Every structure is written in structure tokens, then in C-alpha cells.
Tab-separated table of C-alpha atoms in Angstrom:
chain	number	residue	atom	x	y	z
A	959	MET	CA	-79.336	-42.329	68.925
A	960	ARG	CA	-77.634	-41.155	72.056
A	961	THR	CA	-78.666	-37.682	73.345
A	962	ASP	CA	-77.414	-37.734	76.953
A	963	THR	CA	-75.172	-34.678	76.703
A	964	PRO	CA	-74.631	-31.867	79.187
A	965	GLY	CA	-77.091	-28.979	78.907
A	966	GLY	CA	-76.389	-25.433	78.008
A	967	THR	CA	-74.183	-24.005	75.324
A	968	LEU	CA	-70.442	-24.445	74.808
A	969	PRO	CA	-68.136	-21.815	76.324
A	970	ALA	CA	-66.358	-19.351	74.025
A	971	ARG	CA	-63.139	-20.631	72.503
A	972	GLU	CA	-60.038	-19.321	74.207
A	973	HIS	CA	-56.370	-19.468	73.393
A	974	LEU	CA	-54.570	-22.168	75.414
A	975	LEU	CA	-51.454	-20.776	77.198
A	976	ALA	CA	-48.239	-22.802	77.450
A	977	GLY	CA	-47.261	-23.659	81.001
A	978	THR	CA	-45.084	-26.046	82.947
A	979	ALA	CA	-47.647	-27.058	85.532
A	980	GLY	CA	-50.932	-28.918	85.139
A	981	PRO	CA	-52.011	-31.416	82.476
A	982	PRO	CA	-50.409	-31.582	79.052
A	983	VAL	CA	-52.014	-29.483	76.339
A	984	LEU	CA	-52.200	-32.342	73.829
A	985	ASP	CA	-53.160	-36.014	74.286
A	986	VAL	CA	-52.485	-38.062	71.181
A	987	VAL	CA	-54.359	-41.352	71.196
A	988	VAL	CA	-53.058	-44.296	69.143
A	989	PRO	CA	-55.761	-46.949	68.885
A	990	VAL	CA	-54.347	-50.405	68.267
A	991	HIS	CA	-55.559	-53.965	67.825
A	992	ASN	CA	-52.952	-56.760	67.515
A	993	GLU	CA	-50.043	-54.399	66.591
A	994	GLU	CA	-47.228	-55.973	68.565
A	995	ALA	CA	-44.903	-55.832	65.525
A	996	ASP	CA	-45.210	-52.111	64.810
A	997	LEU	CA	-46.372	-50.509	68.071
A	998	GLU	CA	-43.014	-49.840	69.751
A	999	ARG	CA	-41.339	-48.459	66.649
A	1000	CYS	CA	-44.234	-46.124	65.857
A	1001	VAL	CA	-44.684	-44.814	69.383
A	1002	LEU	CA	-41.001	-44.133	69.710
A	1003	ARG	CA	-41.022	-42.246	66.432
A	1004	LEU	CA	-44.066	-40.202	67.461
A	1005	HIS	CA	-42.559	-39.443	70.890
A	1006	GLU	CA	-39.310	-38.281	69.367
A	1007	HIS	CA	-41.107	-36.017	66.947
A	1008	LEU	CA	-43.235	-34.419	69.628
A	1009	ALA	CA	-40.381	-33.959	72.010
A	1010	ARG	CA	-38.320	-32.280	69.313
A	1011	THR	CA	-40.921	-30.118	67.600
A	1012	PHE	CA	-44.037	-29.644	69.839
A	1013	PRO	CA	-43.761	-26.468	72.059
A	1014	TYR	CA	-46.443	-27.609	74.538
A	1015	GLY	CA	-46.712	-30.437	77.009
A	1016	PHE	CA	-47.968	-33.618	75.422
A	1017	ARG	CA	-49.052	-37.188	76.194
A	1018	ILE	CA	-49.290	-40.292	74.043
A	1019	THR	CA	-52.026	-42.739	75.029
A	1020	VAL	CA	-51.950	-46.207	73.493
A	1021	ALA	CA	-55.556	-47.444	73.404
A	1022	ASP	CA	-55.515	-51.192	72.988
A	1023	ASN	CA	-58.936	-52.417	72.070
A	1024	ALA	CA	-59.100	-56.178	72.811
A	1025	SER	CA	-55.773	-57.295	71.329
A	1026	THR	CA	-55.057	-60.945	71.603
A	1027	ASP	CA	-51.345	-60.843	70.946
A	1028	ARG	CA	-48.503	-59.195	72.929
A	1029	THR	CA	-49.731	-55.627	72.196
A	1030	PRO	CA	-50.675	-54.966	75.895
A	1031	GLN	CA	-47.296	-56.002	77.113
A	1032	VAL	CA	-45.527	-53.751	74.541
A	1033	ALA	CA	-47.739	-50.826	75.491
A	1034	ALA	CA	-47.100	-51.358	79.179
A	1035	ARG	CA	-43.316	-51.454	78.546
A	1036	LEU	CA	-43.477	-48.148	76.609
A	1037	ALA	CA	-45.470	-46.550	79.441
A	1038	ASP	CA	-42.863	-47.669	81.954
A	1039	ARG	CA	-39.983	-46.418	79.787
A	1040	LEU	CA	-41.418	-42.993	78.775
A	1041	PRO	CA	-43.170	-40.654	81.259
A	1042	GLU	CA	-45.224	-39.050	78.468
A	1043	VAL	CA	-46.739	-42.392	77.407
A	1044	ARG	CA	-49.754	-44.071	78.943
A	1045	ALA	CA	-51.405	-47.370	78.054
A	1046	HIS	CA	-55.114	-48.134	78.252
A	1047	ARG	CA	-56.680	-51.539	77.811
A	1048	LEU	CA	-60.270	-52.164	76.596
A	1049	GLU	CA	-61.771	-55.577	76.614
A	1050	GLU	CA	-64.102	-54.827	73.671
A	1051	LYS	CA	-62.956	-54.240	70.080
A	1052	GLY	CA	-63.729	-51.057	68.181
A	1053	ARG	CA	-61.654	-48.017	67.245
A	1054	GLY	CA	-64.497	-45.662	67.940
A	1055	ARG	CA	-65.013	-47.189	71.367
A	1056	ALA	CA	-61.341	-46.816	72.170
A	1057	LEU	CA	-61.298	-43.149	71.160
A	1058	ARG	CA	-64.517	-42.383	72.994
A	1059	THR	CA	-63.259	-43.952	76.228
A	1060	VAL	CA	-59.807	-42.335	76.276
A	1061	TRP	CA	-60.969	-38.949	75.070
A	1062	SER	CA	-63.811	-38.906	77.578
A	1063	HIS	CA	-61.411	-39.363	80.526
A	1064	SER	CA	-58.489	-37.270	79.318
A	1065	ASP	CA	-57.678	-34.021	81.126
A	1066	ALA	CA	-55.795	-32.532	78.094
A	1067	PRO	CA	-57.602	-29.562	76.492
A	1068	VAL	CA	-56.743	-30.760	72.987
A	1069	LEU	CA	-57.360	-34.393	72.021
A	1070	ALA	CA	-56.024	-36.039	68.838
A	1071	TYR	CA	-55.561	-39.440	67.321
A	1072	MET	CA	-53.590	-41.037	64.590
A	1073	ASP	CA	-53.261	-44.536	63.135
A	1074	VAL	CA	-50.434	-46.649	64.458
A	1075	ASP	CA	-48.831	-47.082	60.998
A	1076	LEU	CA	-48.100	-43.348	60.929
A	1077	SER	CA	-49.097	-43.211	57.274
A	1078	THR	CA	-49.539	-39.427	57.681
A	1079	ASP	CA	-46.333	-37.383	57.724
A	1080	LEU	CA	-45.870	-36.138	61.319
A	1081	ASN	CA	-44.948	-32.663	60.139
A	1082	ALA	CA	-48.693	-32.068	59.775
A	1083	LEU	CA	-49.363	-32.669	63.444
A	1084	LEU	CA	-48.516	-29.157	64.683
A	1085	PRO	CA	-50.573	-27.463	61.860
A	1086	LEU	CA	-53.403	-29.899	62.831
A	1087	VAL	CA	-53.613	-28.877	66.487
A	1088	ALA	CA	-52.505	-25.263	66.251
A	1089	PRO	CA	-55.973	-23.900	65.274
A	1090	LEU	CA	-57.466	-25.727	68.283
A	1091	ILE	CA	-54.777	-24.404	70.677
A	1092	SER	CA	-55.274	-20.834	69.375
A	1093	GLY	CA	-59.049	-21.017	69.785
A	1094	HIS	CA	-59.724	-20.628	66.051
A	1095	SER	CA	-61.331	-23.969	65.472
A	1096	ASP	CA	-63.290	-26.757	67.227
A	1097	LEU	CA	-62.064	-29.793	65.274
A	1098	ALA	CA	-59.224	-30.409	62.812
A	1099	ILE	CA	-58.775	-33.169	60.285
A	1100	GLY	CA	-56.032	-34.218	57.904
A	1101	SER	CA	-57.149	-34.373	54.307
A	1102	ARG	CA	-55.623	-36.613	51.635
A	1103	LEU	CA	-57.979	-35.186	49.028
A	1104	ALA	CA	-56.833	-31.558	49.222
A	1105	ARG	CA	-55.140	-30.230	46.146
A	1106	SER	CA	-51.829	-29.715	47.865
A	1107	SER	CA	-51.775	-33.063	49.553
A	1108	ARG	CA	-49.291	-35.661	48.347
A	1109	VAL	CA	-50.601	-39.171	48.526
A	1110	VAL	CA	-49.160	-42.551	47.575
A	1111	ARG	CA	-51.701	-45.370	47.452
A	1112	GLY	CA	-53.212	-47.908	45.073
A	1113	PRO	CA	-56.088	-47.238	42.692
A	1114	LYS	CA	-58.481	-49.423	44.722
A	1115	ARG	CA	-58.197	-47.425	47.912
A	1116	GLU	CA	-58.184	-44.155	45.960
A	1117	PHE	CA	-61.486	-45.072	44.294
A	1118	ILE	CA	-63.061	-46.249	47.562
A	1119	SER	CA	-62.029	-43.129	49.393
A	1120	ARG	CA	-63.335	-40.671	46.744
A	1121	ALA	CA	-66.540	-42.690	46.270
A	1122	TYR	CA	-67.199	-42.697	49.993
A	1123	ASN	CA	-66.703	-38.940	50.275
A	1124	LEU	CA	-68.948	-38.432	47.295
A	1125	ILE	CA	-71.687	-40.426	49.122
A	1126	LEU	CA	-71.253	-38.235	52.149
A	1127	LYS	CA	-71.548	-35.045	50.142
A	1128	SER	CA	-74.589	-36.203	48.213
A	1129	SER	CA	-76.505	-37.879	51.102
A	1130	LEU	CA	-75.486	-35.917	54.217
A	1131	ALA	CA	-74.487	-32.593	52.564
A	1132	ALA	CA	-71.008	-32.971	54.143
A	1133	ARG	CA	-68.586	-30.168	53.231
A	1134	PHE	CA	-65.356	-31.642	54.658
A	1135	SER	CA	-63.209	-33.395	52.126
A	1136	ASP	CA	-61.819	-36.478	53.811
A	1137	ALA	CA	-63.737	-38.336	56.555
A	1138	GLN	CA	-61.558	-41.446	56.763
A	1139	CYS	CA	-58.056	-40.086	57.190
A	1140	GLY	CA	-56.782	-41.413	60.584
A	1141	PHE	CA	-55.420	-37.985	61.600
A	1142	LYS	CA	-57.859	-35.836	63.619
A	1143	ALA	CA	-58.062	-33.538	66.660
A	1144	ILE	CA	-60.790	-32.010	68.779
A	1145	ARG	CA	-61.009	-29.584	71.735
A	1146	ARG	CA	-61.956	-31.277	74.977
A	1147	GLU	CA	-65.021	-29.199	75.781
A	1148	VAL	CA	-66.369	-29.989	72.353
A	1149	ALA	CA	-65.667	-33.675	72.802
A	1150	GLU	CA	-67.566	-33.702	76.092
A	1151	ARG	CA	-70.686	-32.529	74.323
A	1152	LEU	CA	-70.208	-34.357	71.046
A	1153	LEU	CA	-69.038	-37.828	72.008
A	1154	PRO	CA	-72.303	-38.861	73.797
A	1155	MET	CA	-74.199	-38.169	70.549
A	1156	VAL	CA	-71.944	-40.445	68.480
A	1157	GLU	CA	-73.364	-43.938	68.374
A	1158	ASP	CA	-70.888	-45.836	66.269
A	1159	THR	CA	-67.968	-47.635	67.985
A	1160	GLY	CA	-66.118	-48.810	64.892
A	1161	TRP	CA	-64.750	-47.166	61.770
A	1162	PHE	CA	-67.729	-44.972	61.078
A	1163	PHE	CA	-67.035	-43.106	64.386
A	1164	ASP	CA	-64.965	-40.458	62.574
A	1165	THR	CA	-67.596	-39.731	60.007
A	1166	GLU	CA	-70.420	-39.517	62.440
A	1167	LEU	CA	-68.405	-37.196	64.689
A	1168	LEU	CA	-67.631	-34.838	61.779
A	1169	VAL	CA	-71.171	-34.799	60.324
A	1170	LEU	CA	-72.768	-33.930	63.650
A	1171	ALA	CA	-70.093	-31.310	64.355
A	1172	GLU	CA	-70.584	-29.702	60.959
A	1173	ARG	CA	-74.412	-29.693	61.272
A	1174	ALA	CA	-74.062	-28.049	64.704
A	1175	GLY	CA	-72.102	-25.196	63.210
A	1176	LEU	CA	-68.715	-26.118	64.775
A	1177	ARG	CA	-65.622	-25.000	62.888
A	1178	ILE	CA	-63.662	-27.858	61.228
A	1179	HIS	CA	-60.135	-27.010	60.104
A	1180	GLU	CA	-58.599	-29.058	57.253
A	1181	VAL	CA	-54.917	-29.702	56.883
A	1182	PRO	CA	-53.428	-31.038	53.624
A	1183	VAL	CA	-51.269	-34.013	54.481
A	1184	ASP	CA	-48.598	-36.195	52.867
A	1185	TRP	CA	-49.779	-39.773	53.172
A	1186	VAL	CA	-48.292	-43.137	52.215
A	1187	ASP	CA	-50.552	-46.141	52.112
A	1188	ASP	CA	-49.737	-49.094	54.419
A	1189	PRO	CA	-49.943	-52.256	52.250
A	1190	ASP	CA	-50.245	-54.403	55.434
A	1191	SER	CA	-53.268	-52.538	56.752
A	1192	SER	CA	-55.703	-54.861	58.614
A	1193	VAL	CA	-58.824	-52.961	57.579
A	1194	HIS	CA	-61.394	-55.136	55.890
A	1195	LEU	CA	-62.680	-52.934	53.100
A	1196	VAL	CA	-65.987	-54.766	52.290
A	1197	SER	CA	-67.254	-55.130	55.830
A	1198	THR	CA	-66.090	-51.618	56.704
A	1199	ALA	CA	-67.803	-50.111	53.715
A	1200	THR	CA	-71.009	-51.978	54.547
A	1201	GLU	CA	-71.020	-50.690	58.122
A	1202	ASP	CA	-70.255	-47.164	56.863
A	1203	LEU	CA	-73.262	-47.205	54.541
A	1204	LYS	CA	-75.461	-48.334	57.414
A	1205	GLY	CA	-74.133	-45.521	59.468
A	1206	VAL	CA	-74.808	-42.965	56.747
A	1207	TRP	CA	-78.448	-44.174	56.657
A	1208	ARG	CA	-78.802	-44.057	60.412
A	1209	VAL	CA	-77.313	-40.549	60.769
A	1210	GLY	CA	-79.186	-39.187	57.766
A	1211	ARG	CA	-82.502	-40.438	59.184
A	1212	ALA	CA	-81.774	-38.937	62.654
A	1213	LEU	CA	-80.911	-35.579	61.106
A	1214	ALA	CA	-83.984	-35.642	58.856
A	1215	VAL	CA	-86.460	-36.061	61.744
A	1216	GLY	CA	-84.549	-33.681	64.094
A	1217	ALA	CA	-83.766	-36.462	66.635
A	1218	LEU	CA	-80.425	-34.936	67.694
A	1219	PRO	CA	-80.147	-32.056	70.197
A	1220	LEU	CA	-77.480	-30.222	68.226
A	1221	ASP	CA	-78.358	-26.964	69.980
A	1222	ARG	CA	-76.226	-28.238	72.921
A	1223	LEU	CA	-73.183	-27.703	70.664
A	1224	ALA	CA	-73.868	-23.990	70.084
A	1225	ARG	CA	-71.366	-21.441	71.056
A	1226	PRO	CA	-72.564	-18.507	73.267
A	1227	PHE	CA	-74.686	-15.986	71.340
A	1228	GLY	CA	-72.371	-13.307	69.983
A	1229	ASP	CA	-69.315	-15.556	69.816
A	1230	ASP	CA	-70.034	-16.126	66.099
A	1231	PRO	CA	-69.612	-13.124	63.749
A	1232	ARG	CA	-72.813	-14.276	61.986
A	1233	ASP	CA	-74.677	-13.321	65.172
A	1234	ARG	CA	-73.904	-9.652	64.526
A	1235	ARG	CA	-76.793	-7.877	62.916
A	1236	LEU	CA	-76.462	-5.282	60.197
A	1237	ALA	CA	-78.929	-2.428	60.014
A	1238	GLY	CA	-81.497	-2.993	57.250
A	1239	VAL	CA	-80.323	-6.533	56.463
A	1240	PRO	CA	-82.785	-9.282	57.558
A	1241	ARG	CA	-81.069	-12.288	59.137
A	1242	GLY	CA	-80.425	-15.241	56.797
A	1243	LEU	CA	-81.814	-13.324	53.778
A	1244	THR	CA	-78.854	-13.971	51.429
A	1245	ARG	CA	-78.794	-17.712	52.055
A	1246	GLN	CA	-82.557	-18.017	51.768
A	1247	LEU	CA	-82.543	-16.082	48.485
A	1248	VAL	CA	-79.944	-18.386	47.058
A	1249	GLY	CA	-81.761	-21.493	48.203
A	1250	PHE	CA	-85.104	-20.144	46.936
A	1251	CYS	CA	-83.635	-19.303	43.573
A	1252	VAL	CA	-82.115	-22.794	43.180
A	1253	VAL	CA	-85.389	-24.458	44.178
A	1254	GLY	CA	-87.266	-22.048	41.954
A	1255	ALA	CA	-85.085	-22.880	38.945
A	1256	PHE	CA	-85.738	-26.566	39.246
A	1257	SER	CA	-89.391	-25.936	39.995
A	1258	THR	CA	-89.744	-23.862	36.836
A	1259	LEU	CA	-88.162	-26.583	34.731
A	1260	LEU	CA	-90.537	-29.112	36.303
A	1261	TYR	CA	-93.498	-26.751	35.659
A	1262	LEU	CA	-92.616	-26.225	31.984
A	1263	LEU	CA	-92.127	-29.940	31.472
A	1264	LEU	CA	-95.454	-30.783	33.064
A	1265	TYR	CA	-97.200	-27.972	31.177
A	1266	SER	CA	-95.857	-29.272	27.854
A	1267	LEU	CA	-96.993	-32.787	28.674
A	1268	PHE	CA	-100.500	-31.707	29.831
A	1269	ARG	CA	-100.868	-29.250	26.935
A	1270	ALA	CA	-100.705	-32.138	24.482
A	1271	GLY	CA	-104.001	-33.469	25.730
A	1272	THR	CA	-105.887	-30.486	27.097
A	1273	GLY	CA	-106.330	-26.749	26.852
A	1274	PRO	CA	-103.849	-24.144	28.132
A	1275	GLN	CA	-105.834	-23.200	31.274
A	1276	ALA	CA	-106.211	-26.790	32.490
A	1277	ALA	CA	-102.588	-27.672	31.566
A	1278	ASN	CA	-101.361	-24.574	33.436
A	1279	ALA	CA	-103.390	-25.323	36.541
A	1280	ALA	CA	-102.322	-28.969	36.774
A	1281	ALA	CA	-98.662	-28.234	36.111
A	1282	LEU	CA	-98.625	-25.388	38.549
A	1283	LEU	CA	-100.365	-27.410	41.259
A	1284	LEU	CA	-97.954	-30.360	41.114
A	1285	SER	CA	-94.837	-28.111	40.875
A	1286	ALA	CA	-96.186	-25.951	43.777
A	1287	VAL	CA	-96.453	-29.005	46.055
A	1288	ALA	CA	-92.809	-29.978	45.188
A	1289	ASN	CA	-91.701	-26.362	45.525
A	1290	THR	CA	-93.209	-25.945	48.990
A	1291	ALA	CA	-91.677	-29.195	50.178
A	1292	ALA	CA	-88.252	-28.279	48.790
A	1293	ASN	CA	-88.292	-24.778	50.198
A	1294	ARG	CA	-89.482	-26.005	53.577
A	1295	ARG	CA	-86.483	-28.311	53.935
A	1296	LEU	CA	-83.691	-26.645	51.906
A	1297	THR	CA	-84.426	-22.884	52.015
A	1298	PHE	CA	-85.988	-22.382	55.393
A	1299	GLY	CA	-84.526	-25.473	57.043
A	1300	VAL	CA	-87.702	-26.856	58.603
A	1301	ARG	CA	-87.175	-30.534	59.481
A	1302	GLY	CA	-89.531	-33.140	60.853
A	1303	ARG	CA	-93.218	-33.605	60.273
A	1304	ASP	CA	-94.551	-30.931	62.594
A	1305	ARG	CA	-96.865	-28.485	60.752
A	1306	VAL	CA	-96.080	-30.079	57.381
A	1307	VAL	CA	-99.806	-30.166	56.474
A	1308	ARG	CA	-100.219	-26.533	57.542
A	1309	HIS	CA	-97.242	-25.508	55.489
A	1310	GLN	CA	-98.529	-27.289	52.415
A	1311	ALA	CA	-101.951	-25.670	52.843
A	1312	GLN	CA	-100.395	-22.263	53.103
A	1313	GLY	CA	-98.257	-23.111	50.107
A	1314	LEU	CA	-101.432	-23.914	48.172
A	1315	VAL	CA	-102.771	-20.479	48.984
A	1316	VAL	CA	-99.571	-19.007	47.620
A	1317	PHE	CA	-100.059	-21.293	44.646
A	1318	GLY	CA	-103.527	-19.823	44.169
A	1319	ILE	CA	-102.023	-16.358	43.928
A	1320	GLY	CA	-99.511	-17.614	41.393
A	1321	LEU	CA	-102.282	-19.362	39.491
A	1322	ALA	CA	-104.273	-16.117	39.358
A	1323	LEU	CA	-101.269	-14.234	37.993
A	1324	THR	CA	-100.356	-16.821	35.328
A	1325	SER	CA	-103.956	-17.570	34.354
A	1326	GLY	CA	-104.681	-13.838	34.064
A	1327	SER	CA	-101.690	-13.466	31.844
A	1328	LEU	CA	-102.879	-16.288	29.576
A	1329	ALA	CA	-106.338	-14.786	29.444
A	1330	ALA	CA	-104.922	-11.392	28.592
A	1331	LEU	CA	-102.711	-12.970	25.918
A	1332	ASP	CA	-105.601	-14.859	24.417
A	1333	ALA	CA	-107.775	-11.717	24.337
A	1334	ALA	CA	-104.988	-9.759	22.685
A	1335	ALA	CA	-103.641	-12.260	20.161
A	1336	GLY	CA	-106.532	-14.587	19.575
A	1337	SER	CA	-104.657	-17.905	18.916
A	1338	PRO	CA	-101.063	-17.345	20.121
A	1339	SER	CA	-98.298	-19.842	19.317
A	1340	HIS	CA	-97.008	-22.307	21.925
A	1341	GLY	CA	-93.704	-20.418	22.160
A	1342	THR	CA	-95.537	-17.128	22.862
A	1343	GLU	CA	-97.541	-18.837	25.575
A	1344	LEU	CA	-94.382	-20.110	27.216
A	1345	ALA	CA	-92.754	-16.668	27.045
A	1346	VAL	CA	-95.737	-15.016	28.732
A	1347	LEU	CA	-95.910	-17.724	31.392
A	1348	ILE	CA	-92.186	-17.340	32.158
A	1349	GLY	CA	-92.688	-13.609	32.725
A	1350	ALA	CA	-95.762	-14.149	34.849
A	1351	ASN	CA	-93.961	-16.822	36.857
A	1352	LEU	CA	-91.053	-14.420	37.582
A	1353	ALA	CA	-93.463	-11.949	39.097
A	1354	ALA	CA	-95.197	-14.728	40.997
A	1355	THR	CA	-91.824	-16.026	42.220
A	1356	VAL	CA	-90.955	-12.706	43.891
A	1357	LEU	CA	-94.298	-12.612	45.596
A	1358	ARG	CA	-93.987	-16.282	46.590
A	1359	PHE	CA	-90.647	-15.703	48.349
A	1360	LEU	CA	-92.026	-12.790	50.306
A	1361	LEU	CA	-95.056	-14.804	51.391
A	1362	PHE	CA	-92.972	-17.822	52.293
A	1363	ARG	CA	-90.637	-15.769	54.402
A	1364	ALA	CA	-93.261	-13.624	56.139
A	1365	TRP	CA	-96.230	-15.974	56.397
A	1366	VAL	CA	-95.579	-19.677	55.620
A	1367	PHE	CA	-92.173	-19.926	57.338
A	1368	PRO	CA	-91.985	-16.750	59.456
A	1369	GLU	CA	-88.927	-15.936	61.515
A	1370	ARG	CA	-89.359	-16.660	65.196
A	1371	ARG	CA	-87.348	-15.233	68.025
A	1372	SER	CA	-86.313	-17.485	70.894
A	1373	HIS	CA	-85.786	-16.243	74.454
A	1374	ASP	CA	-82.029	-15.694	73.852
A	1375	GLY	CA	-82.636	-13.506	70.734
A	1376	MET	CA	-81.597	-16.064	68.215
A	1377	SER	CA	-83.744	-16.398	65.085
A	1378	SER	CA	-85.304	-19.738	64.348
A	1379	HIS	CA	-84.443	-19.156	60.710
A	1380	ASP	CA	-80.728	-18.628	61.542
A	1381	ASP	CA	-79.212	-21.644	63.177
A	1382	MET	CA	-75.884	-22.179	64.788
A	1383	TRP	CA	-74.109	-22.827	61.499
A	1384	GLY	CA	-75.351	-19.725	59.610
A	1385	GLY	CA	-78.150	-21.470	57.694
A	1386	PRO	CA	-81.840	-21.482	58.337
A	1387	ARG	CA	-83.673	-24.016	60.393
A	1388	GLY	CA	-87.198	-24.424	61.402
A	1389	HIS	CA	-88.744	-23.745	64.745
A	1390	ASP	CA	-89.271	-27.463	65.264
A	1391	ASP	CA	-85.806	-28.496	64.200
A	1392	MET	CA	-84.190	-28.784	67.608
A	1393	PRO	CA	-85.453	-29.004	71.155
A	1394	SER	CA	-85.346	-25.936	73.360
A	1395	HIS	CA	-83.108	-25.672	76.369
A	1396	ASP	CA	-86.170	-26.308	78.523
A	1397	ASP	CA	-86.750	-29.515	76.584
A	1398	VAL	CA	-83.118	-30.451	77.067
A	1399	ARG	CA	-83.346	-30.021	80.828
A	1400	ASP	CA	-86.600	-31.960	81.001
A	1401	HIS	CA	-85.063	-34.715	78.886
A	1402	ASP	CA	-82.007	-34.970	81.152
A	1403	HIS	CA	-84.131	-34.908	84.279
A	1404	VAL	CA	-86.134	-37.850	83.066
A	1405	ARG	CA	-83.267	-39.921	81.801
A	1406	GLY	CA	-80.743	-38.890	84.337
A	1407	HIS	CA	-77.484	-37.143	83.522
A	1408	GLU	CA	-74.753	-39.400	82.254
A	1409	SER	CA	-71.430	-37.691	82.371
A	1410	PRO	CA	-68.888	-38.676	79.689
A	1411	ARG	CA	-66.200	-38.710	82.399
A	1412	ARG	CA	-66.802	-41.951	84.308
A	1413	HIS	CA	-63.828	-43.411	86.101
A	1414	ASP	CA	-65.057	-46.825	87.012
A	1415	ASP	CA	-63.959	-48.387	83.701
A	1416	MET	CA	-60.489	-46.882	83.490
A	1417	ARG	CA	-57.441	-49.064	83.487
A	1418	TYR	CA	-54.348	-46.966	82.803
A	1419	THR	CA	-50.763	-48.235	82.960
A	1420	ARG	CA	-47.976	-45.827	83.699
């Protein structure tokens, strides 16, 4: 996984002012491969739309990735004919590679791309880039799965698209609705930091870009689009789906072990309203409470199931101890990752050991409740035992949360005042989740700084 990104945090977002001098505000990249039949018609249509409706300066860059037909000649002719059009030739195939190369060298503050077939209605282009120009958002995507979108496509592509996004939501916890729509934009300063982290050079490029941006806490704006399927699309669904699933596994593994320096995508402290502290409200408390309650609900169900299974072959005290022990290990692991956001293997044994101490306290409460019930009722029914255990577990749960937050996964303050339980995207993360800025500088010093703006491989045609 690539990690050679510039150090430090991102600058605060600012509104981009319209002006006549300097580079254009928007650079729209059209990646193409063997599109000689449709390229000229589509570029002329896009140029006419931008010239008529877009209030800022713009550029259209045709990114030809290893075409073997007359696509390079058509692109060069368009660049000669229209001053706002440029053509760029790459000798290696890959849509992601084409976007990375052109975006990395563009001087426009807002970078976008769209598929050459223009399946997305162009009236969505200005709403797509407007939040980036205003400084409201970092990235913007067109969504065919929004409720107000109007989409015309076959059932096969509809099923594949929805299934793929379901996989992303379940495996990578993605919250954006449509990763594959070929209609996206990004601010240049974000692209400079984010592109070196994106490893894929093909169709998974979009998904990887969005997942990393979302995990880093960047704001992604979604625009409902009108979209008409291109029946002559050259995308090979089976091979593309296979590569996408490999990419999901690779990115998920990297995120799980904390291999990506996502702190380099942080905005300055105080630029995010979630950085503002409220008197008497601990940071991240609401989110941690919600996560702890969800984990606790599933842990309680697991505990009751295990208790019922063990109770069939042993006494109540032994069944309670065994069920509570197994559910406590699962509970600590789930809270470590989901509630308090600690990733990686660092201190996992220590956390489990501390969790077992918390388990011991819970065992004392529940066992004491059972003992008191037995002393009071003699031979209570199974339902009475469960009711008493549920009440005792509720009391133990409150104590468990307080101990988890204050002792097992304590909040740590970094040198910039940011809490290690409150990461850049408003959720908790562990102290070992991301490298510090000192680690980033040491890492760059060892590997050498590779700027995303290299000019030795550029071949533009004007």
C-alpha cells in the first residue's frame, strides 16, 4: 500500500473566487480507451455545455490510456480546434492510472472526471462541483442509487451495482451510496494527499479513493443524477467484479491493521465543528455510548444463549461463569474495535487482560445476585434466574462502560490537543491506529519524498 504522501495536515477549505487570469477553476478529465467513434461527439457536447452554463473557467482533458485505434488522433484534433481542450497520452492501460496521472499534474483547484459515453445528464455537473468550489466539501460523487435519481438500465447492471454497494457497506462500512458512477470530483489539495495512497490503477480506483477519503473524515457530497445505460459499454463485468473484490479485501486488510497514514488527510484542528468542545460533555461520549449499547445488546444475547446451553448440563454458578467468560472476551474484542476504534494488534493482550478484570467485577455482581436469589427463594425457576441475571447485567454494563472508557481504553491527548478517542471523522480511534506526525516525517525521510507532481512523464497536446 502506497504511503508516500506529503506530511502535515490539509489546509482549511476556502471558497474559490472566479477570475479571468490564472488557471481554470475546473479540469474535467475524460478517460478513454479505443473510443474513436464517440470521442469527438461527446467532447463537443461537453464543451458546449460548459461554455454555456459553467460560470468559471474550465478545461477538458482527454486522457487516452493506451488506445490502439485512432483515438489519439481524434483527441489531438480536438485540442487543436478548441483552446479549452487538452489531450494526454499514456502508454499503459487503466482508467485509474489515467486519472491519477492527469489529476496529479493539473493546476486547476477542482478536478473532475466523467465517462466518455456521457451516460450522466450534464445538468448535474454544476451541482457536482459547486460544493467543492464553495469550500463546503472535499469530494463529490454522482449517485444513481439516490431516491430522486432517474436511471434507465437493464436488470443485470442494476443487480450488480446494488450488490457491489451492499458488499462495500458490509465489509468496509462505506456510507456513500454509489461507488461506480463515472461522475466524480475532488479538490486538488485533497487529491495531492489522497492519490499517492490509492494503489489501484483500474476500475477499483474510484472505490478505493472514496473509502480512504471517508475513513479520513473528508466530506463527500452526493448528487442525485439522471443516468441512461450505454448498451455498447466496453466494461467486462466478470473480470471487473473479480478485481473489485480483490481490491475490497486489500483495502479492508490495510485499514484493519492501521497501515494507512490517514492522519495526513486531516483538516487543521478547529476547522471541523466536531473539534469544538462543550462544557461538561466528554468528547466522543455519544458515539461511544451508542456503540457500547449495540455491542452490549449482542453480547447479552450471546451470554443468555450460552448460559441456557451450559445450564442444561451443569449448575447455575458454573453455567453463569462460563457464559460470562466467553461473552466477555467477545465483548472486549468488539468494543475495542467498534466502540473505541482501536485497530491493529498493539496492546491487544493487555486490553483482553483488563477486560477480564472487568469481567471479574461483572461475575461478582451476577454471581452475588444468584446467590442472594438462591438464599431468598430456595429453588427459583429458570425464568426467575434469567430475570435476576438481566437486572444484574444491566448494573454491570454501566460499570463496564465506565471502566472501559476510563481504564481499558482511556482517552489520550496528543501534542495538538486532539483526543485519541476522537479521530478526524468524528468517531473514536485507538492510540495506535495511525502514525504520529513524527512517524510520518521519519517515514518520509527514510523513503524519500515522492511528489505527486512529476513532470517527466507528461505528454500534453494543445
